[in-house]
Coordinates of C-alpha atoms in Angstrom, one line a residue:
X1 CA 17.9 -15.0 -23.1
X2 CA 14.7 -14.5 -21.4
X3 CA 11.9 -16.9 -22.4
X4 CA 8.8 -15.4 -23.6
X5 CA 5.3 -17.1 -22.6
X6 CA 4.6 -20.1 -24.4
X7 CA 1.2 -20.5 -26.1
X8 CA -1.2 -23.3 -24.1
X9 CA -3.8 -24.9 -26.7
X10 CA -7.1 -22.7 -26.7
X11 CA -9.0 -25.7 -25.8
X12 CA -7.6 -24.7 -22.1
X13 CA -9.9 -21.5 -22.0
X14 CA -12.0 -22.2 -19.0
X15 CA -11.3 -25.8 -18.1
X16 CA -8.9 -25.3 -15.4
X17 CA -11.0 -22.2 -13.7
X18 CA -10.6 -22.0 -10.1
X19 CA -11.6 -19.1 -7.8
X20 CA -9.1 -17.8 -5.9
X21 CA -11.3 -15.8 -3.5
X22 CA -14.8 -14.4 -2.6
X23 CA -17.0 -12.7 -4.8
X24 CA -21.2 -12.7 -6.5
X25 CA -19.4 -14.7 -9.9
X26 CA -16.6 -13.3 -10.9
X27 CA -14.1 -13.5 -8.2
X28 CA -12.3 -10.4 -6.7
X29 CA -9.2 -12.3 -6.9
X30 CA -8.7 -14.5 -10.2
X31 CA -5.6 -15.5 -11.7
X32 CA -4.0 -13.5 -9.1
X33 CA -5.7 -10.5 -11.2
X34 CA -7.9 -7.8 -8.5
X35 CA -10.9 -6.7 -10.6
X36 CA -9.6 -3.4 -12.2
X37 CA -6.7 -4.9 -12.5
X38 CA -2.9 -4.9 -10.8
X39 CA -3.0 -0.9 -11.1
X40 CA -4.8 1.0 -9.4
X41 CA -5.8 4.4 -9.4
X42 CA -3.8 6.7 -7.2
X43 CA -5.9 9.7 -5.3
X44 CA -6.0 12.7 -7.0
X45 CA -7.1 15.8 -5.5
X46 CA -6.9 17.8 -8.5
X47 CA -9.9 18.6 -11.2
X48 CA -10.5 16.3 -13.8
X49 CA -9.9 19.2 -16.6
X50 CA -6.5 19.2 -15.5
X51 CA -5.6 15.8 -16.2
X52 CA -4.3 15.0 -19.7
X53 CA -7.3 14.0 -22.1
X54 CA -7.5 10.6 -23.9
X55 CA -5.6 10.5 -26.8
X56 CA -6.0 7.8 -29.8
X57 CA -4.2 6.4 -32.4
X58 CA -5.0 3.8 -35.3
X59 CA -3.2 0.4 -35.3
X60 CA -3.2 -3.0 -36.7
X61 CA -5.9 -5.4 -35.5
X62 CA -3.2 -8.2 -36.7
X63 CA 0.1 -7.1 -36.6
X64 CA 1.4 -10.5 -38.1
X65 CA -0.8 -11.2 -41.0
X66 CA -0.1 -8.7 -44.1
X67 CA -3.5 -9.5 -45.5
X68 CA -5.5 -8.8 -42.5
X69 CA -6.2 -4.8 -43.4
X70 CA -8.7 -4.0 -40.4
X71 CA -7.5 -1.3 -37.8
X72 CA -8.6 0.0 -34.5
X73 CA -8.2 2.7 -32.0
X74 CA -6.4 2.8 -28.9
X75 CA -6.0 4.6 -26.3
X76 CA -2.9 6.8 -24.9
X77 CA -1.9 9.7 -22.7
X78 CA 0.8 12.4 -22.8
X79 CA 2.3 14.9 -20.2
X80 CA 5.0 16.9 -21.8
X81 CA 4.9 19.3 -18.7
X82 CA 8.3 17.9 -17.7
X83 CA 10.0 17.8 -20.9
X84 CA 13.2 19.4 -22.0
X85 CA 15.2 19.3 -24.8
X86 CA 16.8 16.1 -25.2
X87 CA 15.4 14.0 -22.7
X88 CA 14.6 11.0 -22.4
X89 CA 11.2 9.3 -23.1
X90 CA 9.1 7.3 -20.6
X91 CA 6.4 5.2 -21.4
X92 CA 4.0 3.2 -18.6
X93 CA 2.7 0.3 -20.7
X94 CA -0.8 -0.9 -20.5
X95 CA -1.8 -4.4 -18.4
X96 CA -4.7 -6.0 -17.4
X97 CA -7.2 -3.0 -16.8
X98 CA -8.1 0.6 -17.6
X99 CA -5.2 2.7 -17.9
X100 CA -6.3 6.3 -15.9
X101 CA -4.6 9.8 -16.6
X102 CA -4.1 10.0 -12.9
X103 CA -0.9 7.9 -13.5
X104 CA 0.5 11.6 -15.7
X105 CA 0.7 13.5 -12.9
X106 CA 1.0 10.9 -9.4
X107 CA 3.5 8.2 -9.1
X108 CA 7.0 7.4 -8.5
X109 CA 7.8 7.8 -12.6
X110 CA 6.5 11.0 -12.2
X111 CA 9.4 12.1 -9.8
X112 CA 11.6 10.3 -11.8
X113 CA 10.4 12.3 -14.9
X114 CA 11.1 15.5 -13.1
X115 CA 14.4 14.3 -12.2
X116 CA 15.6 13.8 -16.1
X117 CA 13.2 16.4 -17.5
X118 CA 11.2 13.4 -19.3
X119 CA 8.7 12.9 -22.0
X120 CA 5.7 10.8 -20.7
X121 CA 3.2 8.3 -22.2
X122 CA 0.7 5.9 -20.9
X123 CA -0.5 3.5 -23.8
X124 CA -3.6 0.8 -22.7
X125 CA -3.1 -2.6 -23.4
X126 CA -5.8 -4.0 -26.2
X127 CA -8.7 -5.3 -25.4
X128 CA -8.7 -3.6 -21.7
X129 CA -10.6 0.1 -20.8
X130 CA -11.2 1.9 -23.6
X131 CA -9.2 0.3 -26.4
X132 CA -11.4 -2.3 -28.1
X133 CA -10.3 -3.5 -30.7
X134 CA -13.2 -5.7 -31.6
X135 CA -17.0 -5.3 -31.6
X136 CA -17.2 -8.1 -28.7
X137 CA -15.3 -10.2 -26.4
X138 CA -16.1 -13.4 -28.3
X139 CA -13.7 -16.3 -28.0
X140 CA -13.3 -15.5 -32.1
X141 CA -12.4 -12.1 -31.2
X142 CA -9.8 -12.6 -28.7
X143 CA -7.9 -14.2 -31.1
X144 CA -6.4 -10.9 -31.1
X145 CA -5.3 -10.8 -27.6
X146 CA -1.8 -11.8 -27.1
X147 CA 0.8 -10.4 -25.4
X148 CA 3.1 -11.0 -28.8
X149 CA 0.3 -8.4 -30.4
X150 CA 0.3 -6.1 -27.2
X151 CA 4.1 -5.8 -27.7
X152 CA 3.8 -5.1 -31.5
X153 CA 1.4 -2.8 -30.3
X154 CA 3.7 -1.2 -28.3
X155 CA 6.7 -1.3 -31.0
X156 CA 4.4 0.8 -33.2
X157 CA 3.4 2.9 -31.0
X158 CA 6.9 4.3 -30.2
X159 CA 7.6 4.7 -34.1
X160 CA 4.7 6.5 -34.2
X161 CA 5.0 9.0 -31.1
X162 CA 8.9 9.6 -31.8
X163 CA 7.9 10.9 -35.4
X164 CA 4.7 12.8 -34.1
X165 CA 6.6 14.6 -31.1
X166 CA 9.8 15.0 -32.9
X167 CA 11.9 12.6 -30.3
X168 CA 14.1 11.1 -32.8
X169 CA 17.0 10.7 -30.8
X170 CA 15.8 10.2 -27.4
X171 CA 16.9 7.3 -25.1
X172 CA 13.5 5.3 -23.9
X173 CA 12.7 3.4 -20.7
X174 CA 9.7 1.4 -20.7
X175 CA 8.0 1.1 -17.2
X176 CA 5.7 -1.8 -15.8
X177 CA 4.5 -3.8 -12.8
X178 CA 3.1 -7.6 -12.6
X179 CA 2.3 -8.3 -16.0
X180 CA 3.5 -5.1 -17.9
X181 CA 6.7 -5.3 -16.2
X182 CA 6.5 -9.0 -18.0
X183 CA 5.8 -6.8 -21.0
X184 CA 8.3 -4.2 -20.2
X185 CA 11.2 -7.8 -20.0
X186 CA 9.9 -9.1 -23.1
X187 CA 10.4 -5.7 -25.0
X188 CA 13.7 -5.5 -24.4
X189 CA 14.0 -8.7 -25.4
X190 CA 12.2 -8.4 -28.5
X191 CA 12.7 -5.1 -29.8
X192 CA 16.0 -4.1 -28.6
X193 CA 16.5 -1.4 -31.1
X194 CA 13.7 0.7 -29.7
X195 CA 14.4 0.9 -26.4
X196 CA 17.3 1.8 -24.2
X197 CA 16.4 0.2 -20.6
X198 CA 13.0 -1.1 -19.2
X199 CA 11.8 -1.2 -15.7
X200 CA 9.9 -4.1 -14.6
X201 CA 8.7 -4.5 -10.9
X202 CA 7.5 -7.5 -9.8
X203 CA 7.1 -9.1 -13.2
X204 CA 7.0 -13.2 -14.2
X205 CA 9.0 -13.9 -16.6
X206 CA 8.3 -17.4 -17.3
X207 CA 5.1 -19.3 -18.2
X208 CA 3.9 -22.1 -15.4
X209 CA 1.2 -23.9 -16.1
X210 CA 0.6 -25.5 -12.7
X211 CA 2.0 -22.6 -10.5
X212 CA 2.6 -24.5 -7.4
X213 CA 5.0 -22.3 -6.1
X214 CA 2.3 -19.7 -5.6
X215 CA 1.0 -21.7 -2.5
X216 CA 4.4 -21.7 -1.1
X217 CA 5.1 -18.2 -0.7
X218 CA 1.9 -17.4 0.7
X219 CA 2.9 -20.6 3.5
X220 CA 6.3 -19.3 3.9
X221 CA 4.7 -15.7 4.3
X222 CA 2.5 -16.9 7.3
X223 CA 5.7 -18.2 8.2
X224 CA 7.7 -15.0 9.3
X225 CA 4.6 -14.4 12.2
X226 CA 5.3 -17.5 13.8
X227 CA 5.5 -21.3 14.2
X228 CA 1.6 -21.9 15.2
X229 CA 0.0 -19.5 12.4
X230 CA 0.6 -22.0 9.3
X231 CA -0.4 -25.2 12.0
X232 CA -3.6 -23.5 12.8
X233 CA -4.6 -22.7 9.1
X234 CA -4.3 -26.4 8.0
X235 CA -6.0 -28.0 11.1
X236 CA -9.3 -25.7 10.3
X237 CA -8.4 -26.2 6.5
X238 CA -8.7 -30.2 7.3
X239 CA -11.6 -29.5 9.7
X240 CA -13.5 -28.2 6.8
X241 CA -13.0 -31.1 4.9
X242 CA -14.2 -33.6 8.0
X243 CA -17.2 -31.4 8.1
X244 CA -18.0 -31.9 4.2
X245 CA -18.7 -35.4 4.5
X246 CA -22.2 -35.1 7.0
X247 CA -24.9 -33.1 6.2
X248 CA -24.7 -31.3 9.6
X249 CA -21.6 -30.4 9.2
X250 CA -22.3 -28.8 6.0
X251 CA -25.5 -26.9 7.5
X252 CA -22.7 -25.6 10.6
X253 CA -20.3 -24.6 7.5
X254 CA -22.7 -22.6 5.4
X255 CA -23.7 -20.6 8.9
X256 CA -20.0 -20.2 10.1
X257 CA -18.6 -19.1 6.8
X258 CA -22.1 -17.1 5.7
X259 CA -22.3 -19.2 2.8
X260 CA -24.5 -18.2 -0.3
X261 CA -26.2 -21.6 -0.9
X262 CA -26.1 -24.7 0.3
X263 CA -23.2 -26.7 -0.4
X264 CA -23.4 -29.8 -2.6
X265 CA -20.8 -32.2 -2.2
X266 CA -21.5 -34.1 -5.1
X267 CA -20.8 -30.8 -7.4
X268 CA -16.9 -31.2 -7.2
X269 CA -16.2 -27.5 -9.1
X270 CA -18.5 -25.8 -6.1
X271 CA -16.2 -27.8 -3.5
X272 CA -13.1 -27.1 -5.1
X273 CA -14.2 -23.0 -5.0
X274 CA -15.2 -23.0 -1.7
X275 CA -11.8 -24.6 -0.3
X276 CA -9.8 -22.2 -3.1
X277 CA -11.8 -19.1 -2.1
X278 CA -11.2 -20.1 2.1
X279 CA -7.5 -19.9 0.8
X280 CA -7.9 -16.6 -1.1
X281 CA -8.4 -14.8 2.0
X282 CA -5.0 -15.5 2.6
X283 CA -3.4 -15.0 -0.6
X284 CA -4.5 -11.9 -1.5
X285 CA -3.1 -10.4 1.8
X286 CA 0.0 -12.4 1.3
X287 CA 0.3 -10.8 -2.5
X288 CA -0.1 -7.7 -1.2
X289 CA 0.8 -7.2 1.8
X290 CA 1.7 -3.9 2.9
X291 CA 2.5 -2.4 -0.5
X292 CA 1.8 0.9 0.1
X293 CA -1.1 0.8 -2.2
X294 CA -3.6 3.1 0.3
X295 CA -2.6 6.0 -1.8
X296 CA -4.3 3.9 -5.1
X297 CA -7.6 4.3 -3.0
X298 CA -7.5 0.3 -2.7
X299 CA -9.7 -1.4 -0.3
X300 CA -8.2 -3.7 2.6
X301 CA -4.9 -2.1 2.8
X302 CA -4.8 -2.6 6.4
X303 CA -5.4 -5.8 6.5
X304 CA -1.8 -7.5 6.4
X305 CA -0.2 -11.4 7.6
X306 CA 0.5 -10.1 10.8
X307 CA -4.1 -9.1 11.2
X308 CA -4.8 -12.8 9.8
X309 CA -2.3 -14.9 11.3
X310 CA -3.1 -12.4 15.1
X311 CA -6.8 -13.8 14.9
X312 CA -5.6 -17.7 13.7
X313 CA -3.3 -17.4 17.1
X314 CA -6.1 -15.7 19.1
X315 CA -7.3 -19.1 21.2
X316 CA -10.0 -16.6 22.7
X317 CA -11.9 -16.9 19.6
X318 CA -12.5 -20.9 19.9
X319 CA -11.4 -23.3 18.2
X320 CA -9.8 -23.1 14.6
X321 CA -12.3 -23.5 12.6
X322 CA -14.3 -20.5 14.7
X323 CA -10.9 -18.0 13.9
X324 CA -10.8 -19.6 9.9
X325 CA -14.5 -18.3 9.7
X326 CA -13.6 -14.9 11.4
X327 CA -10.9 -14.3 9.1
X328 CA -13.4 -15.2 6.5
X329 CA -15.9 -12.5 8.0
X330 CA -13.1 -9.9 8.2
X331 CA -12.6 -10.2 4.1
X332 CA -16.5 -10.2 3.1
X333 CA -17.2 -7.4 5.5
X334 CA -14.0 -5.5 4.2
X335 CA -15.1 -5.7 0.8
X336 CA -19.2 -5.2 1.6
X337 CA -20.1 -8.7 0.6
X338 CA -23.0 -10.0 2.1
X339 CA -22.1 -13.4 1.7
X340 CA -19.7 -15.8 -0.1
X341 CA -20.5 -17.4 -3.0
X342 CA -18.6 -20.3 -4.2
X343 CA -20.9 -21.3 -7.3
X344 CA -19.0 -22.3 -10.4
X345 CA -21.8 -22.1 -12.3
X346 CA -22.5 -18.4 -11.3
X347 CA -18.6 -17.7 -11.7
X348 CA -18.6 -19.3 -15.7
X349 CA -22.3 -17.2 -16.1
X350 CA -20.0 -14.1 -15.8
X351 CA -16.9 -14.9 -17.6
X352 CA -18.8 -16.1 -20.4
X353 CA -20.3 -12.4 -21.1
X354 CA -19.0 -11.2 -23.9
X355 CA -20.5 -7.7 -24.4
X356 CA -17.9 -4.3 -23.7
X357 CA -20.9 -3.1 -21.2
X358 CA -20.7 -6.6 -18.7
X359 CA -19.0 -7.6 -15.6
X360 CA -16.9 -9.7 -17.8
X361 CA -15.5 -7.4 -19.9
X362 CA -14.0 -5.2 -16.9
X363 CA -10.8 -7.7 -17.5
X364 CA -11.7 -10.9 -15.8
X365 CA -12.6 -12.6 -19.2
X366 CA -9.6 -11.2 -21.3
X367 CA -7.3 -12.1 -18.3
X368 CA -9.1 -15.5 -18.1
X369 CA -8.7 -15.8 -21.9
X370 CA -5.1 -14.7 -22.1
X371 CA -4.1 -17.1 -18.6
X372 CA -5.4 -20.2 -20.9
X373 CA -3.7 -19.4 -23.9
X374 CA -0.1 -18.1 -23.2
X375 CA 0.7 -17.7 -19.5
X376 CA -1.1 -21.0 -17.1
X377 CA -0.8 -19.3 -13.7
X378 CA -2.7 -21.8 -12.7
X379 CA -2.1 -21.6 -8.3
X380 CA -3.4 -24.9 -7.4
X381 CA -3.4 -26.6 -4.2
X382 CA -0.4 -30.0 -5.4
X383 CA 2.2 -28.7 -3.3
X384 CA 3.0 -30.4 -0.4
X385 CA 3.9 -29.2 2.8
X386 CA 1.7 -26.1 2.7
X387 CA -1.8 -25.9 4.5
X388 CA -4.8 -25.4 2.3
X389 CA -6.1 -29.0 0.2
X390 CA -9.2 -29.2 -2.5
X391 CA -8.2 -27.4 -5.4
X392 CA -5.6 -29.6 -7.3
X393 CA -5.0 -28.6 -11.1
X394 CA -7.1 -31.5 -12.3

């Protein structure tokens, strides 16, 4: 049996947050969430009015109290231009960001719908893109964000387009990747009377709370270029921390790394971002590392292991340290950031907005919230014998 998440006290909700890479607050990288979201958009290089329109319907804001009568709209799509007679229904579920209609027409489901002449849905996950289910993002309110009431969601939903399309008796595959194929496991698990298979790429099953392992795939990664690439990481990794102790060595860091503000060693939370968000450069590579995921229109897909570990090797670039802050350059100048910021303060400022129209609500505070609550996913620094130091769970 496959275990579902279990629930962390709420009291967690912010007191473990560590960036895990570079970005004005909220990190591009948090929780080993992009901002947008794990899915992207693909390119699309048809009109807009061809694109299946949004489509709502009314559910539950609590699917498991009876007394609770309030409802809300979300969001879905349909493409029916595949369909046939009989077969089967497919349905993309909702994660962590704004589900798009591009995903109706572009895709590898898409092929696969053609293939078995398929029924398709898209249905966004509450509390993401459109489908608010609350008139703010207020702790109070995400009360209602759970994976257990995404699923419910999702149970409903199916009862509800089977009787509206007239698919009684069609066989249904569920489809998702990172956390909805985690959604797409649990289904199956939970409500196996409503679906017939689910595909789930890349998807944690398990909750972690201190995801150490994290830290050692990304190691092992750096790994398969060579011996020296690791080696050279941690020696500018611990020559970072040498350089912390003097004030001199902090002015030299703020200039090699192109540091927002100065750094203040007594602040322990801006420390522990600066040394997580040196290692972020790395892991986002590492988590996506040639994944094909140019044709989502996402930025940095050419940087891979092989372009970081090639300038960590490169001993005509100086001395560690000098290629650690040119891999560091490379990632703000990919992602047209002027500088790094590594302010805790200015990282909580944004995930403490709770209106639909802020930075916050783009995902990074649901994520945040839901990470504290039910998953941990916390990727600290505790594991031994990998290279990066400074950001331990507590």
């Amino acid at each position: 049996m496959v275990d579902v998440p279990k629930v962390l006290p709420v009291t967690l909700f912010l007191a473990f947050v560590l960036s895990l890479s570079v970005n004005a607050g909220i990190p591009k990288l948090l929780r080993g969430r992009p901002k947008g979201g794990m899915l992207g958009v693909p390119k699309w290089n048809g009109k807009k009015e061809e694109l299946p329109p949004d489509m709502w319907l009314k559910q539950k804001l609590d699917h498991f109290n009876n007394a609770d009568t309030s409802y809300w709209e979300q969001r879905y799509f349909v493409n029916d231009t595949f369909y046939k007679d009989g077969g089967p229904i497919f349905i993309m579920i909702g994660g962590e960001g704004t589900a798009s209609p591009v995903w109706m027409v572009e895709g590898m489901w898409i092929e696969y719908a053609k293939t078995y002449n398929a029924m398709c849905f898209q249905l966004e996950h509450r509390y993401y893109g459109k489908s608010h289910p609350t008139e703010d993002t207020s702790v109070e309110n995400l009360h209602y964000l759970s994976s257990e009431q995404a699923l419910a969601d999702l149970a409903f939903f199916i009862r509800y387009a089977r009787d509206k399309y007239q698919l009684y008796h069609n066989k249904l595959i569920t489809f998702g990747g990172s956390y909805p194929g985690s959604l797409s496991a649990w289904f199956r698990v939970k409500y196996p009377h409503l679906v017939n298979g689910a595909v789930a790429t890349s998807a944690p099953i398990n909750a972690v709370l201190n995801f150490v392992e994290y830290l050692d795939v990304v190691s092992k990664a750096l790994d398969t270029t060579g011996p020296m690439c690791n080696k050279m990481v941690q020696t500018a990794h611990m020559t970072v921390g040498k350089m912390l102790q003097t004030d001199s060595g902090r002015k030299q860091l703020k200039k090699l790394f192109k540091l927002c503000d100065d750094i203040d060693i007594a602040n322990t939370k801006d420390v522990a971002n600066f040394y997580s968000n040196l290692a972020g450069n790395f892991e986002g590579v590492v988590q996506y590392n040639k994944d094909n995921r140019a044709f989502e229109g996402a930025v940095g897909t050419n940087i891979t292991v092989d372009t970081l570990c090639n300038i960590m090797e490169d001993v005509g670039r100086g001395d560690p340290i000098n290629r650690y802050a040119a891999v560091n350059t490379l990632m703000l100048t990919t992602y047209s950031e002027k500088c790094m910021d590594f302010s805790y303060k200015n990282m909580i400022d944004d995930l403490t907005k709770t209106d639909w129209n802020s930075s916050a609500a783009e995902g990074g505070r649901q994520w945040m919230y839901q990470t504290c609550t039910e998953f941990g996913f916390y990727q600290t620094s505790d594991l031994k014998d990998q290279p990066f130091t400074g950001f331990p769970l507590k």
